[in-house]
mmCIF file of C-alpha atoms in Angstrom:
data_model
loop_
_atom_site.group_PDB
_atom_site.id
_atom_site.type_symbol
_atom_site.label_atom_id
_atom_site.label_comp_id
_atom_site.label_asym_id
_atom_site.label_seq_id
_atom_site.Cartn_x
_atom_site.Cartn_y
_atom_site.Cartn_z
ATOM 1 C CA MET R 29 -2.287 34.981 16.694
ATOM 2 C CA SER R 30 -2.149 30.841 16.788
ATOM 3 C CA SER R 31 -1.044 28.914 19.849
ATOM 4 C CA GLN R 32 1.621 27.216 17.851
ATOM 5 C CA THR R 33 3.315 30.755 17.366
ATOM 6 C CA ALA R 34 3.033 31.828 21.147
ATOM 7 C CA ALA R 35 4.474 28.124 22.066
ATOM 8 C CA PRO R 36 7.763 28.934 21.678
ATOM 9 C CA LEU R 37 7.231 31.993 24.724
ATOM 10 C CA ALA R 38 5.248 29.924 26.559
ATOM 11 C CA ASP R 39 8.124 28.231 28.962
ATOM 12 C CA LEU R 40 10.258 32.074 29.350
ATOM 13 C CA ASP R 41 9.776 34.398 31.978
ATOM 14 C CA PRO R 42 8.893 37.921 30.252
ATOM 15 C CA PHE R 43 9.402 39.295 33.797
ATOM 16 C CA GLU R 44 12.652 37.826 34.779
ATOM 17 C CA ILE R 45 14.204 38.560 30.871
ATOM 18 C CA PHE R 46 12.847 42.170 31.723
ATOM 19 C CA ASP R 47 14.597 42.579 35.408
ATOM 20 C CA ALA R 48 18.248 41.249 33.435
ATOM 21 C CA GLU R 49 17.682 43.456 30.566
ATOM 22 C CA ALA R 50 16.964 46.338 33.107
ATOM 23 C CA ALA R 51 19.972 45.836 35.616
ATOM 24 C CA ARG R 52 21.804 45.326 32.068
ATOM 25 C CA LEU R 53 21.058 49.092 31.393
ATOM 26 C CA GLU R 54 21.912 50.568 34.798
ATOM 27 C CA HIS R 55 25.015 48.567 35.372
ATOM 28 C CA PHE R 56 26.503 50.276 31.701
ATOM 29 C CA PHE R 57 24.371 53.810 32.777
ATOM 30 C CA SER R 58 26.561 53.943 36.238
ATOM 31 C CA SER R 59 29.327 53.603 34.770
ATOM 32 C CA LEU R 60 29.641 56.066 32.357
ATOM 33 C CA ASP R 61 31.924 59.109 32.528
ATOM 34 C CA ALA R 62 31.120 62.492 30.818
ATOM 35 C CA GLU R 63 32.668 61.515 27.571
ATOM 36 C CA GLY R 64 30.372 58.159 27.637
ATOM 37 C CA TRP R 65 27.545 59.669 28.096
ATOM 38 C CA LYS R 66 28.242 61.685 24.977
ATOM 39 C CA ARG R 67 29.358 58.905 22.594
ATOM 40 C CA PRO R 68 27.254 58.489 19.525
ATOM 41 C CA SER R 69 24.527 55.329 20.064
ATOM 42 C CA ARG R 70 22.641 53.425 17.013
ATOM 43 C CA CYS R 71 19.484 55.263 17.405
ATOM 44 C CA ALA R 72 20.343 57.901 14.351
ATOM 45 C CA GLY R 73 20.701 60.927 16.612
ATOM 46 C CA TRP R 74 20.819 60.139 19.718
ATOM 47 C CA SER R 75 23.534 59.833 21.853
ATOM 48 C CA VAL R 76 23.897 57.457 25.031
ATOM 49 C CA ARG R 77 22.115 60.266 27.307
ATOM 50 C CA ASP R 78 19.597 60.553 25.041
ATOM 51 C CA VAL R 79 18.607 56.683 25.128
ATOM 52 C CA LEU R 80 18.554 57.111 28.670
ATOM 53 C CA GLY R 81 16.333 60.299 28.314
ATOM 54 C CA HIS R 82 13.712 58.298 26.054
ATOM 55 C CA LEU R 83 13.806 55.903 28.158
ATOM 56 C CA ALA R 84 12.981 57.546 31.382
ATOM 57 C CA GLY R 85 10.405 59.643 29.423
ATOM 58 C CA GLU R 86 8.788 56.381 28.021
ATOM 59 C CA GLU R 87 7.447 55.463 31.373
ATOM 60 C CA LEU R 88 4.777 58.461 31.216
ATOM 61 C CA TYR R 89 2.973 55.668 29.299
ATOM 62 C CA ASN R 90 4.292 53.129 30.662
ATOM 63 C CA HIS R 91 2.384 54.035 34.383
ATOM 64 C CA ALA R 92 -0.453 55.593 31.926
ATOM 65 C CA CYS R 93 -1.221 51.707 30.570
ATOM 66 C CA LEU R 94 -0.950 50.627 34.491
ATOM 67 C CA ASP R 95 -3.288 53.156 35.555
ATOM 68 C CA GLY R 96 -5.601 53.127 33.297
ATOM 69 C CA ASP R 97 -5.624 56.110 32.512
ATOM 70 C CA LEU R 98 -4.342 56.323 28.250
ATOM 71 C CA GLU R 99 -7.010 59.693 28.383
ATOM 72 C CA GLY R 100 -5.001 61.713 30.557
ATOM 73 C CA PHE R 101 -1.274 60.582 28.725
ATOM 74 C CA PHE R 102 -2.901 61.804 25.499
ATOM 75 C CA ALA R 103 -4.639 64.986 27.089
ATOM 76 C CA MET R 104 -0.915 65.660 27.929
ATOM 77 C CA VAL R 105 0.494 65.004 24.655
ATOM 78 C CA GLU R 106 -1.956 67.293 23.185
ATOM 79 C CA ARG R 107 -1.209 69.988 25.862
ATOM 80 C CA GLU R 108 2.155 70.011 25.397
ATOM 81 C CA GLY R 109 1.917 70.146 21.220
ATOM 82 C CA ILE R 110 3.707 67.253 20.421
ATOM 83 C CA GLY R 111 3.046 65.371 17.294
ATOM 84 C CA GLY R 112 4.415 63.110 15.288
ATOM 85 C CA GLY R 113 2.705 60.088 16.957
ATOM 86 C CA PHE R 114 5.034 58.208 19.570
ATOM 87 C CA ASP R 115 7.547 59.017 17.623
ATOM 88 C CA GLY R 116 7.174 62.838 18.257
ATOM 89 C CA PHE R 117 6.658 61.526 22.175
ATOM 90 C CA ASN R 118 10.049 59.826 22.009
ATOM 91 C CA GLU R 119 12.190 62.800 20.974
ATOM 92 C CA TRP R 120 9.978 65.079 23.140
ATOM 93 C CA CYS R 121 10.858 62.848 26.228
ATOM 94 C CA VAL R 122 14.470 62.977 24.925
ATOM 95 C CA ARG R 123 14.834 66.999 24.544
ATOM 96 C CA GLN R 124 13.017 67.396 28.200
ATOM 97 C CA ARG R 125 15.824 65.921 29.673
ATOM 98 C CA ARG R 126 18.768 67.068 27.367
ATOM 99 C CA ASP R 127 19.093 69.774 29.723
ATOM 100 C CA VAL R 128 18.775 68.037 33.246
ATOM 101 C CA PRO R 129 21.709 66.574 35.580
ATOM 102 C CA VAL R 130 22.235 63.061 33.845
ATOM 103 C CA ASP R 131 22.418 61.977 37.688
ATOM 104 C CA GLU R 132 18.535 62.796 37.649
ATOM 105 C CA VAL R 133 17.805 61.762 34.646
ATOM 106 C CA LEU R 134 19.217 58.069 35.950
ATOM 107 C CA GLN R 135 17.628 58.355 38.568
ATOM 108 C CA GLU R 136 14.399 58.775 37.238
ATOM 109 C CA TRP R 137 14.056 56.278 34.841
ATOM 110 C CA SER R 138 15.490 53.752 37.402
ATOM 111 C CA GLU R 139 12.997 54.387 40.289
ATOM 112 C CA LYS R 140 9.925 55.036 37.520
ATOM 113 C CA ASN R 141 10.878 51.349 35.960
ATOM 114 C CA ALA R 142 11.475 49.083 38.847
ATOM 115 C CA GLU R 143 7.681 50.688 39.705
ATOM 116 C CA THR R 144 6.781 49.362 36.483
ATOM 117 C CA ARG R 145 8.142 46.069 36.487
ATOM 118 C CA ARG R 146 7.526 45.617 40.200
ATOM 119 C CA ARG R 147 3.386 46.021 38.574
ATOM 120 C CA MET R 148 4.032 44.062 36.162
ATOM 121 C CA ARG R 149 5.216 40.812 37.480
ATOM 122 C CA ASP R 150 2.639 41.657 40.861
ATOM 123 C CA LEU R 151 -0.339 41.722 37.739
ATOM 124 C CA GLY R 152 1.301 38.005 36.244
ATOM 125 C CA ARG R 153 1.372 37.779 32.499
ATOM 126 C CA ASN R 154 -2.483 36.695 31.950
ATOM 127 C CA ALA R 155 -4.017 39.703 33.332
ATOM 128 C CA THR R 156 -5.100 42.704 30.325
ATOM 129 C CA LEU R 157 -3.458 46.024 30.303
ATOM 130 C CA GLN R 158 -4.570 49.304 28.379
ATOM 131 C CA THR R 159 -2.068 50.417 25.505
ATOM 132 C CA SER R 160 -2.853 52.391 23.255
ATOM 133 C CA THR R 161 -4.335 49.274 21.151
ATOM 134 C CA GLY R 162 -6.776 48.278 22.714
ATOM 135 C CA PRO R 163 -6.317 45.978 25.659
ATOM 136 C CA TYR R 164 -3.301 43.137 25.490
ATOM 137 C CA PRO R 165 -2.071 40.294 27.910
ATOM 138 C CA VAL R 166 0.451 41.502 30.537
ATOM 139 C CA GLY R 167 3.150 38.693 29.625
ATOM 140 C CA TRP R 168 3.051 39.859 25.792
ATOM 141 C CA GLN R 169 3.726 43.413 26.766
ATOM 142 C CA THR R 170 6.554 43.007 29.020
ATOM 143 C CA PHE R 171 7.751 40.659 25.957
ATOM 144 C CA HIS R 172 7.680 43.844 24.036
ATOM 145 C CA TYR R 173 9.626 45.809 26.731
ATOM 146 C CA ASP R 174 11.774 43.248 27.262
ATOM 147 C CA SER R 175 12.592 43.350 23.258
ATOM 148 C CA GLU R 176 12.606 46.608 23.690
ATOM 149 C CA TYR R 177 15.838 46.660 26.556
ATOM 150 C CA ALA R 178 17.565 44.558 24.732
ATOM 151 C CA THR R 179 17.505 46.571 21.599
ATOM 152 C CA HIS R 180 18.610 49.530 23.386
ATOM 153 C CA ALA R 181 20.953 48.050 25.536
ATOM 154 C CA ASP R 182 22.758 46.885 21.845
ATOM 155 C CA ASP R 183 22.411 50.751 20.730
ATOM 156 C CA VAL R 184 24.312 51.912 23.914
ATOM 157 C CA GLY R 185 27.035 49.007 23.324
ATOM 158 C CA ALA R 186 26.162 47.332 27.226
ATOM 159 C CA PRO R 187 28.501 44.297 27.324
ATOM 160 C CA VAL R 188 26.822 40.699 27.064
ATOM 161 C CA SER R 189 28.664 38.320 28.528
ATOM 162 C CA ASP R 190 29.286 35.258 26.023
ATOM 163 C CA GLU R 191 27.274 32.588 28.912
ATOM 164 C CA GLU R 192 24.374 34.551 28.023
ATOM 165 C CA ALA R 193 25.128 35.374 24.409
ATOM 166 C CA GLU R 194 23.160 32.136 22.715
ATOM 167 C CA ALA R 195 20.068 32.633 25.444
ATOM 168 C CA ARG R 196 19.819 36.143 24.979
ATOM 169 C CA THR R 197 19.488 35.745 21.020
ATOM 170 C CA LEU R 198 17.174 32.744 20.881
ATOM 171 C CA TRP R 199 14.603 34.384 23.250
ATOM 172 C CA ARG R 200 15.175 37.704 21.086
ATOM 173 C CA LEU R 201 14.642 35.350 18.124
ATOM 174 C CA ASN R 202 11.312 33.895 19.404
ATOM 175 C CA VAL R 203 10.006 36.621 20.583
ATOM 176 C CA GLY R 204 10.591 38.118 16.906
ATOM 177 C CA LEU R 205 8.731 35.241 15.679
ATOM 178 C CA PHE R 206 5.556 35.990 17.851
ATOM 179 C CA VAL R 207 4.959 39.240 16.712
ATOM 180 C CA LEU R 208 6.179 38.167 13.230
ATOM 181 C CA GLY R 209 2.794 35.928 13.784
ATOM 182 C CA GLU R 210 0.783 38.375 15.927
ATOM 183 C CA GLN R 211 1.152 40.887 12.842
ATOM 184 C CA GLY R 212 0.559 38.501 10.292
ATOM 185 C CA SER R 213 3.351 38.722 8.203
ATOM 186 C CA LYS R 214 3.411 37.760 4.968
ATOM 187 C CA ALA R 215 7.108 36.044 6.066
ATOM 188 C CA GLN R 216 7.377 32.260 5.602
ATOM 189 C CA ILE R 217 10.333 31.132 8.318
ATOM 190 C CA GLU R 218 11.696 28.359 9.049
ATOM 191 C CA THR R 219 14.303 28.526 12.030
ATOM 192 C CA SER R 220 17.659 25.425 13.015
ATOM 193 C CA ALA R 221 20.139 26.129 15.489
ATOM 194 C CA GLU R 222 21.859 27.743 13.160
ATOM 195 C CA GLN R 223 20.588 30.054 10.899
ATOM 196 C CA VAL R 224 16.890 30.905 9.555
ATOM 197 C CA ARG R 225 15.235 30.565 6.029
ATOM 198 C CA VAL R 226 12.652 33.292 5.165
ATOM 199 C CA SER R 227 11.090 33.426 1.980
ATOM 200 C CA VAL R 228 8.573 36.826 1.006
ATOM 201 C CA GLY R 229 7.441 37.482 -2.044
ATOM 202 C CA GLY R 230 9.427 35.297 -4.022
ATOM 203 C CA LYS R 231 13.111 36.347 -2.437
ATOM 204 C CA GLU R 232 15.152 34.300 -0.181
ATOM 205 C CA ALA R 233 17.322 34.510 2.377
ATOM 206 C CA ARG R 234 19.548 32.328 5.101
ATOM 207 C CA LEU R 235 20.163 34.419 8.335
ATOM 208 C CA SER R 236 21.754 33.680 11.689
ATOM 209 C CA PRO R 237 19.717 33.727 14.315
ATOM 210 C CA ALA R 238 21.423 37.000 15.370
ATOM 211 C CA GLU R 239 21.056 38.678 11.826
ATOM 212 C CA PHE R 240 17.318 37.612 12.313
ATOM 213 C CA VAL R 241 17.463 39.267 15.673
ATOM 214 C CA GLU R 242 18.537 42.463 14.010
ATOM 215 C CA ALA R 243 16.973 42.702 11.378
ATOM 216 C CA THR R 244 13.347 42.104 13.775
ATOM 217 C CA VAL R 245 14.588 45.640 15.397
ATOM 218 C CA GLY R 246 15.673 47.233 12.426
ATOM 219 C CA ARG R 247 19.202 47.179 13.064
ATOM 220 C CA LEU R 248 21.075 45.083 10.055
ATOM 221 C CA PRO R 249 23.021 47.707 8.698
ATOM 222 C CA ASP R 250 22.738 49.599 5.745
ATOM 223 C CA ASP R 251 25.705 47.755 3.887
ATOM 224 C CA HIS R 252 24.070 44.111 4.869
ATOM 225 C CA PRO R 253 22.668 42.816 1.362
ATOM 226 C CA LEU R 254 19.436 41.304 2.764
ATOM 227 C CA ALA R 255 17.058 42.313 0.339
ATOM 228 C CA PRO R 256 14.602 45.118 0.991
ATOM 229 C CA ARG R 257 11.244 43.182 0.693
ATOM 230 C CA ILE R 258 12.671 40.998 3.279
ATOM 231 C CA ARG R 259 14.027 43.602 5.360
ATOM 232 C CA THR R 260 10.620 45.614 5.736
ATOM 233 C CA ALA R 261 8.963 42.556 6.072
ATOM 234 C CA LEU R 262 10.765 41.252 8.785
ATOM 235 C CA ARG R 263 10.901 44.469 10.597
ATOM 236 C CA CYS R 264 8.385 44.424 13.571
ATOM 237 C CA LEU R 265 9.956 45.831 16.677
ATOM 238 C CA ALA R 266 10.817 48.814 15.607
#
């Protein structure tokens, strides 16, 4: 990871973004009626309610990281017979909450996530957090959470105002660039205000900033003309 790759994030407050995206989701979830909870999300096989169940369940992992108790977390995963890595864990979290009254699931997520956000902010962006991949800076981990929450907000159709859309796309683009650099991506990327130029193994594409963000989180439509090689190279946050 180069300082140049991380530089676009230096002027961003990851905790402020986390609060904003959590508030967007909570406001949206709190507005739903019974039919709204049943509506399909962009996550294959998951309803809007299932996305909430996933967010509530993953707080088990988030709190284990904050508590320095990943050993206990993985012991629980084994005890419950959860296979398939984190994908399997996510599905288990959703299943566990499908028969729980949705108001209780919303309260669970709201309270647990508020604690996560408070504790991350209290630690500060330069502190170190224990994660499944090893020690990791709190600020960078929070940017990962920011991206996930923004992605799931879009997955369920939570509104984004015209006034905030451009800045929101820009920070998400910069997080994507950061993670691609962190992962040692072979994609060559040049950005401007209007487009993102990407080249991978002789293939080249020009994307809008919003399309680039969608590519990094694996949400481009199946019929989007982006070459599979580039699509695969850009997916880094989902």
